[in-house]
Amino acid sequence: MKAHLVCLALLTSTAFAAPARECRALFTAPAGAGTAVSLSSPRGSKLATLFAQLQTIQKNSAEQKTTLESIFESLKGPVFRADMREVDGIAIRYREVIEEMNQEVGADVIRALYSSQPILREYVEEAQGVAVIDDANPPLYMRINRMLKKYKDEADPLPSIKRDDPVAAEKIAALDRALVALPRITGIVFRGGAVSKEEAERMQNGEMSQYVVAPFWSTSSNFKDATGFAMRSGGAERVKTIFVIQTQNGKLPTPTLDPNDPNYSSFVLEEEVLLPRGMQFDVVAAKSLALFDPDAEAPLLYVFLNERVATRGPR
C-alpha cells in the first residue's frame, strides 16, 4: 500500500519520467496481475469463450458461421431478453469490477488517484445533459477527438495538434497520463456507432483485417446501451454498427458506485469503459443481422474486434 502511495505522487507529477517507470508497473501490470481486473465473471463467460474460438477460425468458413450463430444466441440470451441489460453476466459484473479495483489497490489509493486526475472528469462529464452541440464551442471530448481524427495518419499527432489547438494538445497529454495511471480493465465491451458502406462491405468480405481508432473510444459493458447508440448513429451513407471488442486496456471513468462521492461519474449508469487513443484492432469477423426480429427490425452490422498488442497511443 505504501508503495502505491509513493508511486502515486510520482505518477501524477508533471515529470512522469524515468523515476516513475517502476511505479507505472503497479498500475499497468500485465494481464493477470493484481491491478488488471476482468469483466468476465469468475465462473467464466460463454461469450468470451466463443469470441476466443472465433479468432482461430478461417474467415467466411462454415465453422465461422456456426460460431457466429452461437455468439448471437448468447447476445440474445434469456436474461438479456428479460430486461435488455445483461449479456452473459457482463453488465452486472461491471459493478463488481469497481469494488474489486478498490479492494485490490486500496480504496484510499484509488480515491486519491482519481482525485488527482481532474482531466478524467472533465472529459467524461462535460457531455452530460448536452442536448444540442455548439460546433463553435464543442464539449472537450469532441474537441480533442476531432483533432485526433484530423491527424490520424500521423504516427505522433500531438505536434500538429499543438500547432492547431494548443489547449487540445495539453488536454490530450493530460488524459494520456491519467489513463496510463489507472488500473486496467480487461474483457469484452461493446460500442454502438456507424461505419462507411465501403468499410462495412470490406469487413464482411474479409478484405479489411485491421481497424484503427485514432481518438479516445468510449465503450460499454452494457449491450443494450451500445445497441441504443448504434440505432441513433449513422446516416444515408453510413451503416449502423455494433462493435464487440476484446480489450486488455480498458479504463473506468469512475472508481465508485456512490453518487455522493466527488469521484463519482454519472456515466456509471452506461457502464462506460474508456479505451486509450490510437488503438489498433484485428477484425475477427463482421456480419449484418437483424438480431431480434427480422420482420420489424433493420439489420445492424456486428463487428468483432480483438485488440492488437502493438498500439500507437500511450498505455
XYZ file of C-alpha atoms in Angstrom:
315
model
C 0.000 0.000 0.000
C 2.835 2.426 0.861
C 4.447 1.636 -2.483
C 1.237 2.660 -4.242
C 1.066 5.927 -2.315
C 4.699 6.799 -3.064
C 4.208 5.908 -6.712
C 1.002 7.929 -6.872
C 2.975 11.087 -6.132
C 5.353 10.286 -8.991
C 2.698 9.210 -11.463
C 0.647 12.350 -11.017
C 3.602 14.717 -11.199
C 4.312 16.645 -14.372
C 7.709 14.945 -14.661
C 6.260 11.437 -15.136
C 9.586 10.167 -16.441
C 12.235 7.583 -15.583
C 11.797 7.600 -11.762
C 8.159 6.612 -12.263
C 8.881 3.688 -14.613
C 8.841 1.027 -11.898
C 5.821 2.652 -10.297
C 3.858 2.586 -13.538
C 4.033 -1.212 -13.443
C 1.967 -1.155 -10.236
C -0.945 0.444 -12.073
C -0.473 -1.017 -15.577
C 0.542 -4.583 -14.799
C 0.420 -7.302 -17.470
C -2.769 -9.288 -17.934
C -3.468 -11.433 -14.875
C -1.617 -9.170 -12.441
C -3.364 -7.717 -9.418
C -4.320 -4.394 -10.982
C -5.843 -5.840 -14.139
C -9.478 -6.696 -13.400
C -11.559 -8.774 -15.813
C -15.147 -8.085 -16.845
C -15.671 -11.833 -17.292
C -17.370 -13.496 -14.354
C -15.279 -15.798 -12.145
C -17.300 -18.755 -13.416
C -16.283 -17.918 -16.960
C -18.094 -16.289 -19.859
C -19.672 -18.179 -22.727
C -19.372 -15.069 -24.872
C -15.637 -14.735 -24.113
C -15.080 -18.432 -24.876
C -16.879 -18.185 -28.207
C -15.019 -14.972 -29.057
C -11.672 -16.704 -28.443
C -12.810 -19.597 -30.635
C -13.837 -17.172 -33.364
C -10.269 -15.858 -33.573
C -8.889 -19.283 -34.517
C -11.346 -19.955 -37.339
C -10.932 -19.190 -41.018
C -12.998 -16.205 -42.127
C -16.178 -16.911 -44.088
C -15.906 -20.646 -43.356
C -18.795 -22.905 -42.309
C -17.228 -23.165 -38.849
C -17.170 -19.378 -38.519
C -20.829 -19.215 -39.465
C -21.720 -21.771 -36.785
C -19.682 -19.961 -34.144
C -21.247 -16.605 -35.042
C -24.691 -18.156 -34.705
C -23.750 -19.340 -31.192
C -22.457 -15.886 -30.316
C -25.644 -14.207 -31.496
C -27.675 -16.656 -29.424
C -25.505 -15.669 -26.449
C -26.164 -11.980 -27.133
C -29.884 -12.718 -27.243
C -29.699 -14.918 -24.124
C -32.702 -15.349 -21.804
C -31.506 -12.801 -19.246
C -30.945 -10.209 -21.940
C -34.391 -10.804 -23.424
C -35.899 -10.340 -19.981
C -34.554 -6.925 -19.055
C -32.479 -5.737 -22.060
C -29.432 -5.093 -19.909
C -27.348 -8.146 -19.181
C -25.376 -10.271 -21.639
C -23.800 -13.348 -20.106
C -23.324 -11.653 -16.742
C -21.091 -8.876 -18.104
C -23.322 -5.911 -17.230
C -23.755 -6.936 -13.598
C -20.021 -7.706 -13.476
C -19.224 -4.022 -14.100
C -20.221 -3.094 -10.551
C -18.218 -5.975 -9.110
C -15.165 -4.788 -11.037
C -15.350 -1.357 -9.393
C -15.496 -2.977 -5.971
C -12.612 -5.354 -6.798
C -10.480 -2.489 -8.075
C -10.886 -0.678 -4.761
C -10.138 -3.824 -2.771
C -7.099 -4.777 -4.839
C -5.345 -1.414 -4.914
C -6.911 0.097 -1.802
C -9.919 2.415 -1.641
C -7.843 5.338 -0.317
C -5.259 4.926 -3.077
C -7.920 4.679 -5.769
C -9.762 7.717 -4.412
C -6.549 9.756 -4.331
C -5.562 8.573 -7.794
C -8.846 9.596 -9.404
C -8.967 12.878 -7.466
C -5.522 13.752 -8.825
C -6.753 13.385 -12.420
C -9.339 16.169 -12.955
C -8.992 15.750 -16.731
C -10.841 12.447 -16.453
C -13.997 14.007 -15.046
C -13.648 16.977 -17.366
C -13.547 14.651 -20.362
C -16.410 12.301 -19.486
C -18.745 14.650 -17.635
C -18.807 17.662 -19.926
C -21.155 15.867 -22.328
C -23.696 15.109 -19.613
C -27.000 16.818 -20.317
C -25.825 18.422 -23.575
C -28.817 18.145 -25.895
C -27.505 20.332 -28.725
C -23.826 20.541 -29.654
C -22.438 24.021 -30.324
C -19.929 23.468 -33.130
C -18.225 26.747 -32.294
C -17.667 25.641 -28.708
C -17.923 21.825 -28.602
C -17.532 19.707 -25.449
C -13.964 18.767 -24.593
C -14.306 15.143 -25.678
C -15.467 16.244 -29.135
C -12.851 18.961 -29.442
C -9.866 16.707 -28.768
C -11.196 13.708 -30.678
C -11.804 15.858 -33.747
C -8.156 16.880 -33.606
C -7.021 13.265 -33.237
C -9.134 12.235 -36.233
C -7.780 15.138 -38.287
C -4.215 13.917 -37.825
C -4.988 10.195 -37.636
C -2.414 9.317 -40.300
C 0.485 10.777 -38.307
C 2.463 8.434 -36.042
C 2.506 11.163 -33.388
C -0.318 13.641 -33.951
C 0.447 15.835 -30.902
C 2.948 18.231 -32.584
C 0.443 19.047 -35.342
C -2.420 19.355 -32.860
C -0.308 21.650 -30.704
C 0.132 23.999 -33.670
C -3.630 23.994 -34.406
C -5.025 23.933 -30.881
C -2.507 24.138 -28.005
C -5.228 23.690 -25.371
C -6.495 20.499 -27.009
C -2.940 19.141 -27.182
C -2.438 19.873 -23.480
C -5.707 18.128 -22.597
C -4.797 15.079 -24.698
C -1.443 14.757 -22.950
C -3.158 15.079 -19.564
C -5.708 12.403 -20.444
C -2.904 10.131 -21.683
C -1.180 10.430 -18.308
C -4.420 9.850 -16.424
C -5.308 6.682 -18.327
C -1.797 5.242 -18.016
C -2.017 5.647 -14.242
C -5.359 3.878 -13.837
C -5.768 0.117 -13.296
C -6.588 -1.834 -16.441
C -9.923 -3.478 -17.176
C -9.881 -6.497 -19.475
C -12.644 -8.408 -21.233
C -15.415 -7.873 -23.755
C -17.016 -4.462 -24.214
C -19.458 -3.049 -26.762
C -19.732 0.154 -28.762
C -22.577 1.431 -30.916
C -21.688 3.629 -33.864
C -21.520 3.648 -37.644
C -19.037 2.862 -40.403
C -18.997 3.793 -44.084
C -20.704 1.491 -46.570
C -17.298 0.722 -48.079
C -15.860 -0.273 -44.691
C -18.909 -2.440 -43.946
C -18.562 -4.288 -47.230
C -14.810 -4.820 -46.871
C -15.175 -6.071 -43.291
C -17.850 -8.597 -44.249
C -15.861 -9.783 -47.271
C -12.744 -10.298 -45.145
C -10.845 -7.642 -47.106
C -10.353 -5.359 -44.086
C -8.224 -7.133 -41.492
C -7.333 -4.194 -39.224
C -9.305 -1.334 -37.698
C -7.500 1.675 -36.205
C -9.205 4.128 -33.846
C -7.371 7.440 -33.610
C -9.412 9.139 -30.819
C -10.212 8.022 -27.291
C -13.016 5.469 -27.590
C -15.983 5.179 -25.242
C -17.344 1.642 -24.910
C -19.714 -0.090 -22.516
C -20.123 -3.439 -20.829
C -23.843 -2.935 -21.466
C -25.028 -4.391 -24.766
C -28.347 -2.561 -24.569
C -26.680 0.839 -24.323
C -24.377 0.028 -27.244
C -27.399 -1.048 -29.290
C -29.132 2.228 -28.469
C -26.125 4.275 -29.598
C -25.941 2.278 -32.833
C -29.604 2.913 -33.591
C -29.065 6.674 -33.152
C -25.923 6.736 -35.314
C -25.256 6.880 -38.998
C -26.996 8.391 -41.965
C -27.761 7.647 -45.592
C -24.139 6.820 -46.399
C -23.220 5.033 -43.183
C -24.073 1.650 -41.678
C -25.284 1.356 -38.093
C -22.760 -0.830 -36.291
C -22.241 -2.620 -33.003
C -18.618 -3.356 -32.184
C -17.941 -6.358 -29.934
C -14.442 -5.694 -28.604
C -11.935 -7.826 -26.726
C -9.701 -5.372 -24.843
C -6.788 -5.574 -22.457
C -6.561 -1.830 -21.795
C -9.960 -0.567 -20.712
C -10.187 2.159 -18.076
C -13.109 3.064 -15.800
C -14.222 6.727 -15.722
C -15.473 6.193 -12.163
C -13.952 4.412 -9.141
C -17.128 4.426 -7.061
C -20.802 3.483 -7.104
C -21.658 6.164 -4.541
C -23.267 9.207 -6.249
C -22.303 11.330 -3.225
C -18.597 10.606 -3.743
C -16.874 13.538 -5.532
C -15.135 10.984 -7.788
C -18.454 9.547 -8.964
C -19.178 9.698 -12.696
C -22.765 9.762 -13.872
C -21.631 7.602 -16.774
C -21.526 4.626 -14.427
C -25.168 4.230 -15.498
C -23.911 3.476 -19.003
C -21.263 1.093 -17.611
C -18.662 3.000 -19.597
C -15.189 1.634 -20.253
C -12.889 4.206 -21.875
C -10.209 2.965 -24.279
C -6.981 4.953 -24.831
C -6.387 6.709 -28.124
C -4.596 5.133 -31.046
C -5.927 1.624 -30.502
C -5.389 -0.951 -33.237
C -7.631 -3.981 -33.646
C -7.795 -7.131 -35.725
C -11.149 -7.500 -37.476
C -12.071 -11.043 -36.440
C -15.470 -11.176 -38.160
C -18.322 -8.979 -39.375
C -21.930 -9.847 -40.142
C -25.083 -7.865 -40.911
C -28.064 -9.164 -38.963
C -31.470 -8.235 -37.576
C -30.741 -9.821 -34.211
C -34.136 -9.823 -32.514
C -36.945 -9.514 -35.069
C -36.059 -9.678 -38.780
C -39.617 -8.715 -39.745
C -39.661 -5.471 -37.754
C -36.024 -4.618 -37.283
C -33.476 -3.172 -39.681
C -30.207 -5.125 -39.785
C -27.216 -3.880 -37.829
C -23.609 -4.643 -38.679
C -21.897 -6.624 -35.905
C -18.100 -6.259 -35.985
C -15.869 -8.364 -33.744
C -12.559 -6.693 -32.866
C -9.565 -8.062 -30.977
C -7.102 -5.540 -29.582
C -3.617 -5.843 -31.057
C -0.563 -5.988 -28.823
C 1.096 -3.177 -30.781
C -0.834 0.070 -30.438
C 0.096 3.683 -31.065
C -1.214 5.518 -28.043
C 0.289 5.617 -24.541
C -0.516 2.668 -22.253
